[in-house]
Amino acid sequence: MTEREKMLSGRLYHPGDPELALARDRAKDLTWRYNQMNPTDWEGRTALLRELLGRLGEDSWIEPSFRCDYGTQISLGDHVFLNYDCVFLDAAPISIGSFAQIAPRVCFYTVGHPIDAEVRDTGLEFGRPITICDSVWLGGNTVVLPGVTIGEGTVVAAGSVVRRDLPPHVVAGGNPCQVLRPITEADREKWQAARRLHGTDGSGGS
C-alpha cells in the first residue's frame, strides 16, 4: 500500500513521501497562479479551479487568496461561495454541498497527529474526512476539525471551533462549538417576509 493509499484510507501515513510531496507542489503551483490571476478573468479562473479541485459544481466560486494541500480531495457542489483567505488541509476528502456559504478565513483541517509524542515525532499523521451538507453557512474565522459533519441548513457563528458533528437546521457557535438553538418556523417566516419585501419571490414587490 502506498503512502497516498494509506492517507486516503484514514491510516497513518508519511507526508514526506515523494508522491505526496509532488502532489502538494502541484497544488501550490495552481493556487499561486489562481491567487495571482486578474480578478475579472472569470473563465480563466474557473478553468484553473476545475484543474485544481476534485469537483467544482455549477456556479461555484472561490475568492482569492485560497490555500489547499492537494485540491484533488475537495468537492464543491453547485452554487457554493467561498470568501477570502480560506484554507483547506485536504489529506482526506472535504465535501461541501450545494448552496453552502463559507465566510472569510474559514479553515478546514482534515489532518490529525498522534497523541503519543514518540509516534508523532516520526512525522506520521492521519486524515479524517469533513462533510458540509447543503445550504450550510459558516461564519468568518470558523475552524472545522477532522472527521466533522455539519448537517443541512445549519448556521455556525463566526469564530467557532467545530470539533464534533452538528445536526441539520440548527444555529451553533462557540469553542468548542455547540448547538445554541434549532432553526424554527418563526425564523423561516421572518426571512420569507423580508424576501417578499425585497421582491424576489415573484410577487413584484417594490
PDB file of N, CA and C in Angstrom, residues 153-203:
ATOM      1  N   GLY A 153     -28.463  22.961   6.172  1.00  0.00           N
ATOM      2  CA  GLY A 153     -29.120  24.182   6.594  1.00  0.00           C
ATOM      3  C   GLY A 153     -28.616  24.792   7.888  1.00  0.00           C
ATOM      4  N   THR A 154     -27.609  24.197   8.496  1.00  0.00           N
ATOM      5  CA  THR A 154     -27.123  24.689   9.789  1.00  0.00           C
ATOM      6  C   THR A 154     -26.282  25.955   9.616  1.00  0.00           C
ATOM      7  N   VAL A 155     -26.355  26.829  10.605  1.00  0.00           N
ATOM      8  CA  VAL A 155     -25.593  28.079  10.647  1.00  0.00           C
ATOM      9  C   VAL A 155     -24.609  28.010  11.812  1.00  0.00           C
ATOM     10  N   VAL A 156     -23.335  28.303  11.521  1.00  0.00           N
ATOM     11  CA  VAL A 156     -22.290  28.279  12.542  1.00  0.00           C
ATOM     12  C   VAL A 156     -21.761  29.692  12.731  1.00  0.00           C
ATOM     13  N   ALA A 157     -21.770  30.171  13.969  1.00  0.00           N
ATOM     14  CA  ALA A 157     -21.377  31.538  14.272  1.00  0.00           C
ATOM     15  C   ALA A 157     -19.894  31.765  14.009  1.00  0.00           C
ATOM     16  N   ALA A 158     -19.545  33.001  13.687  1.00  0.00           N
ATOM     17  CA  ALA A 158     -18.157  33.373  13.426  1.00  0.00           C
ATOM     18  C   ALA A 158     -17.268  33.036  14.618  1.00  0.00           C
ATOM     19  N   GLY A 159     -16.054  32.592  14.310  1.00  0.00           N
ATOM     20  CA  GLY A 159     -15.073  32.307  15.338  1.00  0.00           C
ATOM     21  C   GLY A 159     -15.234  30.975  16.039  1.00  0.00           C
ATOM     22  N   SER A 160     -16.117  30.131  15.563  1.00  0.00           N
ATOM     23  CA  SER A 160     -16.363  28.840  16.211  1.00  0.00           C
ATOM     24  C   SER A 160     -15.273  27.834  15.869  1.00  0.00           C
ATOM     25  N   VAL A 161     -15.068  26.874  16.771  1.00  0.00           N
ATOM     26  CA  VAL A 161     -14.194  25.731  16.523  1.00  0.00           C
ATOM     27  C   VAL A 161     -15.071  24.483  16.594  1.00  0.00           C
ATOM     28  N   VAL A 162     -15.297  23.870  15.434  1.00  0.00           N
ATOM     29  CA  VAL A 162     -16.240  22.749  15.336  1.00  0.00           C
ATOM     30  C   VAL A 162     -15.461  21.453  15.491  1.00  0.00           C
ATOM     31  N   ARG A 163     -15.630  20.819  16.641  1.00  0.00           N
ATOM     32  CA  ARG A 163     -14.901  19.588  16.960  1.00  0.00           C
ATOM     33  C   ARG A 163     -15.734  18.338  16.757  1.00  0.00           C
ATOM     34  N   ARG A 164     -17.053  18.481  16.807  1.00  0.00           N
ATOM     35  CA  ARG A 164     -17.946  17.328  16.701  1.00  0.00           C
ATOM     36  C   ARG A 164     -19.038  17.626  15.680  1.00  0.00           C
ATOM     37  N   ASP A 165     -19.705  16.551  15.224  1.00  0.00           N
ATOM     38  CA  ASP A 165     -20.788  16.695  14.251  1.00  0.00           C
ATOM     39  C   ASP A 165     -21.866  17.639  14.763  1.00  0.00           C
ATOM     40  N   LEU A 166     -22.470  18.366  13.833  1.00  0.00           N
ATOM     41  CA  LEU A 166     -23.621  19.207  14.145  1.00  0.00           C
ATOM     42  C   LEU A 166     -24.829  18.711  13.358  1.00  0.00           C
ATOM     43  N   PRO A 167     -26.009  18.687  13.984  1.00  0.00           N
ATOM     44  CA  PRO A 167     -27.206  18.200  13.286  1.00  0.00           C
ATOM     45  C   PRO A 167     -27.691  19.225  12.269  1.00  0.00           C
ATOM     46  N   PRO A 168     -28.651  18.844  11.422  1.00  0.00           N
ATOM     47  CA  PRO A 168     -29.213  19.798  10.465  1.00  0.00           C
ATOM     48  C   PRO A 168     -30.096  20.834  11.139  1.00  0.00           C
ATOM     49  N   HIS A 169     -30.199  21.992  10.493  1.00  0.00           N
ATOM     50  CA  HIS A 169     -31.189  23.030  10.813  1.00  0.00           C
ATOM     51  C   HIS A 169     -31.083  23.524  12.261  1.00  0.00           C
ATOM     52  N   VAL A 170     -29.845  23.865  12.664  1.00  0.00           N
ATOM     53  CA  VAL A 170     -29.635  24.488  13.966  1.00  0.00           C
ATOM     54  C   VAL A 170     -28.705  25.678  13.798  1.00  0.00           C
ATOM     55  N   VAL A 171     -28.724  26.551  14.812  1.00  0.00           N
ATOM     56  CA  VAL A 171     -27.708  27.600  14.963  1.00  0.00           C
ATOM     57  C   VAL A 171     -26.732  27.118  16.024  1.00  0.00           C
ATOM     58  N   ALA A 172     -25.442  27.158  15.714  1.00  0.00           N
ATOM     59  CA  ALA A 172     -24.418  26.658  16.622  1.00  0.00           C
ATOM     60  C   ALA A 172     -23.293  27.677  16.714  1.00  0.00           C
ATOM     61  N   GLY A 173     -22.517  27.601  17.797  1.00  0.00           N
ATOM     62  CA  GLY A 173     -21.398  28.524  17.934  1.00  0.00           C
ATOM     63  C   GLY A 173     -20.562  28.212  19.153  1.00  0.00           C
ATOM     64  N   GLY A 174     -19.379  28.833  19.211  1.00  0.00           N
ATOM     65  CA  GLY A 174     -18.520  28.732  20.380  1.00  0.00           C
ATOM     66  C   GLY A 174     -17.305  27.855  20.160  1.00  0.00           C
ATOM     67  N   ASN A 175     -16.475  27.805  21.203  1.00  0.00           N
ATOM     68  CA  ASN A 175     -15.276  26.962  21.222  1.00  0.00           C
ATOM     69  C   ASN A 175     -15.228  26.220  22.552  1.00  0.00           C
ATOM     70  N   PRO A 176     -15.588  24.912  22.532  1.00  0.00           N
ATOM     71  CA  PRO A 176     -15.995  24.137  21.357  1.00  0.00           C
ATOM     72  C   PRO A 176     -17.393  24.502  20.886  1.00  0.00           C
ATOM     73  N   CYS A 177     -17.630  24.327  19.585  1.00  0.00           N
ATOM     74  CA  CYS A 177     -18.917  24.689  19.003  1.00  0.00           C
ATOM     75  C   CYS A 177     -20.016  23.779  19.547  1.00  0.00           C
ATOM     76  N   GLN A 178     -21.137  24.394  19.949  1.00  0.00           N
ATOM     77  CA  GLN A 178     -22.283  23.664  20.476  1.00  0.00           C
ATOM     78  C   GLN A 178     -23.566  24.192  19.848  1.00  0.00           C
ATOM     79  N   VAL A 179     -24.575  23.345  19.826  1.00  0.00           N
ATOM     80  CA  VAL A 179     -25.885  23.779  19.332  1.00  0.00           C
ATOM     81  C   VAL A 179     -26.455  24.822  20.279  1.00  0.00           C
ATOM     82  N   LEU A 180     -26.847  25.968  19.726  1.00  0.00           N
ATOM     83  CA  LEU A 180     -27.441  27.042  20.519  1.00  0.00           C
ATOM     84  C   LEU A 180     -28.973  26.976  20.498  1.00  0.00           C
ATOM     85  N   ARG A 181     -29.528  26.646  19.331  1.00  0.00           N
ATOM     86  CA  ARG A 181     -30.984  26.527  19.227  1.00  0.00           C
ATOM     87  C   ARG A 181     -31.331  25.947  17.866  1.00  0.00           C
ATOM     88  N   PRO A 182     -32.542  25.408  17.734  1.00  0.00           N
ATOM     89  CA  PRO A 182     -32.984  24.965  16.407  1.00  0.00           C
ATOM     90  C   PRO A 182     -33.366  26.167  15.547  1.00  0.00           C
ATOM     91  N   ILE A 183     -33.310  25.991  14.245  1.00  0.00           N
ATOM     92  CA  ILE A 183     -33.877  26.963  13.317  1.00  0.00           C
ATOM     93  C   ILE A 183     -35.359  26.633  13.191  1.00  0.00           C
ATOM     94  N   THR A 184     -36.203  27.614  13.483  1.00  0.00           N
ATOM     95  CA  THR A 184     -37.630  27.368  13.667  1.00  0.00           C
ATOM     96  C   THR A 184     -38.462  27.880  12.498  1.00  0.00           C
ATOM     97  N   GLU A 185     -39.744  27.555  12.533  1.00  0.00           N
ATOM     98  CA  GLU A 185     -40.680  28.080  11.551  1.00  0.00           C
ATOM     99  C   GLU A 185     -40.787  29.596  11.659  1.00  0.00           C
ATOM    100  N   ALA A 186     -40.611  30.132  12.881  1.00  0.00           N
ATOM    101  CA  ALA A 186     -40.627  31.593  13.051  1.00  0.00           C
ATOM    102  C   ALA A 186     -39.477  32.235  12.290  1.00  0.00           C
ATOM    103  N   ASP A 187     -38.299  31.585  12.321  1.00  0.00           N
ATOM    104  CA  ASP A 187     -37.171  32.088  11.530  1.00  0.00           C
ATOM    105  C   ASP A 187     -37.519  32.110  10.050  1.00  0.00           C
ATOM    106  N   ARG A 188     -38.105  31.024   9.598  1.00  0.00           N
ATOM    107  CA  ARG A 188     -38.455  30.931   8.184  1.00  0.00           C
ATOM    108  C   ARG A 188     -39.458  32.016   7.800  1.00  0.00           C
ATOM    109  N   GLU A 189     -40.485  32.201   8.616  1.00  0.00           N
ATOM    110  CA  GLU A 189     -41.500  33.205   8.305  1.00  0.00           C
ATOM    111  C   GLU A 189     -40.903  34.601   8.281  1.00  0.00           C
ATOM    112  N   LYS A 190     -40.004  34.891   9.221  1.00  0.00           N
ATOM    113  CA  LYS A 190     -39.364  36.217   9.278  1.00  0.00           C
ATOM    114  C   LYS A 190     -38.596  36.506   7.995  1.00  0.00           C
ATOM    115  N   TRP A 191     -37.799  35.541   7.551  1.00  0.00           N
ATOM    116  CA  TRP A 191     -36.943  35.789   6.391  1.00  0.00           C
ATOM    117  C   TRP A 191     -37.703  35.661   5.082  1.00  0.00           C
ATOM    118  N   GLN A 192     -38.766  34.871   5.061  1.00  0.00           N
ATOM    119  CA  GLN A 192     -39.596  34.847   3.865  1.00  0.00           C
ATOM    120  C   GLN A 192     -40.329  36.180   3.696  1.00  0.00           C
ATOM    121  N   ALA A 193     -40.741  36.787   4.823  1.00  0.00           N
ATOM    122  CA  ALA A 193     -41.377  38.110   4.749  1.00  0.00           C
ATOM    123  C   ALA A 193     -40.391  39.151   4.231  1.00  0.00           C
ATOM    124  N   ALA A 194     -39.145  39.087   4.707  1.00  0.00           N
ATOM    125  CA  ALA A 194     -38.118  40.022   4.228  1.00  0.00           C
ATOM    126  C   ALA A 194     -37.867  39.812   2.737  1.00  0.00           C
ATOM    127  N   ARG A 195     -37.896  38.568   2.309  1.00  0.00           N
ATOM    128  CA  ARG A 195     -37.707  38.274   0.894  1.00  0.00           C
ATOM    129  C   ARG A 195     -38.835  38.869   0.061  1.00  0.00           C
ATOM    130  N   ARG A 196     -40.066  38.766   0.540  1.00  0.00           N
ATOM    131  CA  ARG A 196     -41.197  39.334  -0.199  1.00  0.00           C
ATOM    132  C   ARG A 196     -41.062  40.849  -0.325  1.00  0.00           C
ATOM    133  N   LEU A 197     -40.612  41.506   0.741  1.00  0.00           N
ATOM    134  CA  LEU A 197     -40.386  42.948   0.677  1.00  0.00           C
ATOM    135  C   LEU A 197     -39.308  43.303  -0.331  1.00  0.00           C
ATOM    136  N   HIS A 198     -38.335  42.405  -0.451  1.00  0.00           N
ATOM    137  CA  HIS A 198     -37.265  42.619  -1.414  1.00  0.00           C
ATOM    138  C   HIS A 198     -37.735  42.411  -2.843  1.00  0.00           C
ATOM    139  N   GLY A 199     -38.857  41.683  -3.005  1.00  0.00           N
ATOM    140  CA  GLY A 199     -39.411  41.466  -4.332  1.00  0.00           C
ATOM    141  C   GLY A 199     -38.756  40.353  -5.105  1.00  0.00           C
ATOM    142  N   THR A 200     -38.194  39.345  -4.418  1.00  0.00           N
ATOM    143  CA  THR A 200     -37.509  38.256  -5.112  1.00  0.00           C
ATOM    144  C   THR A 200     -38.299  36.955  -5.068  1.00  0.00           C
ATOM    145  N   ASP A 201     -39.562  37.003  -4.701  1.00  0.00           N
ATOM    146  CA  ASP A 201     -40.365  35.776  -4.652  1.00  0.00           C
ATOM    147  C   ASP A 201     -41.343  35.688  -5.812  1.00  0.00           C
ATOM    148  N   GLY A 202     -41.191  36.595  -6.786  1.00  0.00           N
ATOM    149  CA  GLY A 202     -42.089  36.594  -7.942  1.00  0.00           C
ATOM    150  C   GLY A 202     -43.350  37.399  -7.740  1.00  0.00           C
ATOM    151  N   SER A 203     -43.454  38.073  -6.566  1.00  0.00           N
ATOM    152  CA  SER A 203     -44.664  38.833  -6.295  1.00  0.00           C
ATOM    153  C   SER A 203     -44.586  40.270  -6.811  1.00  0.00           C
TER     154      SER A 203
END
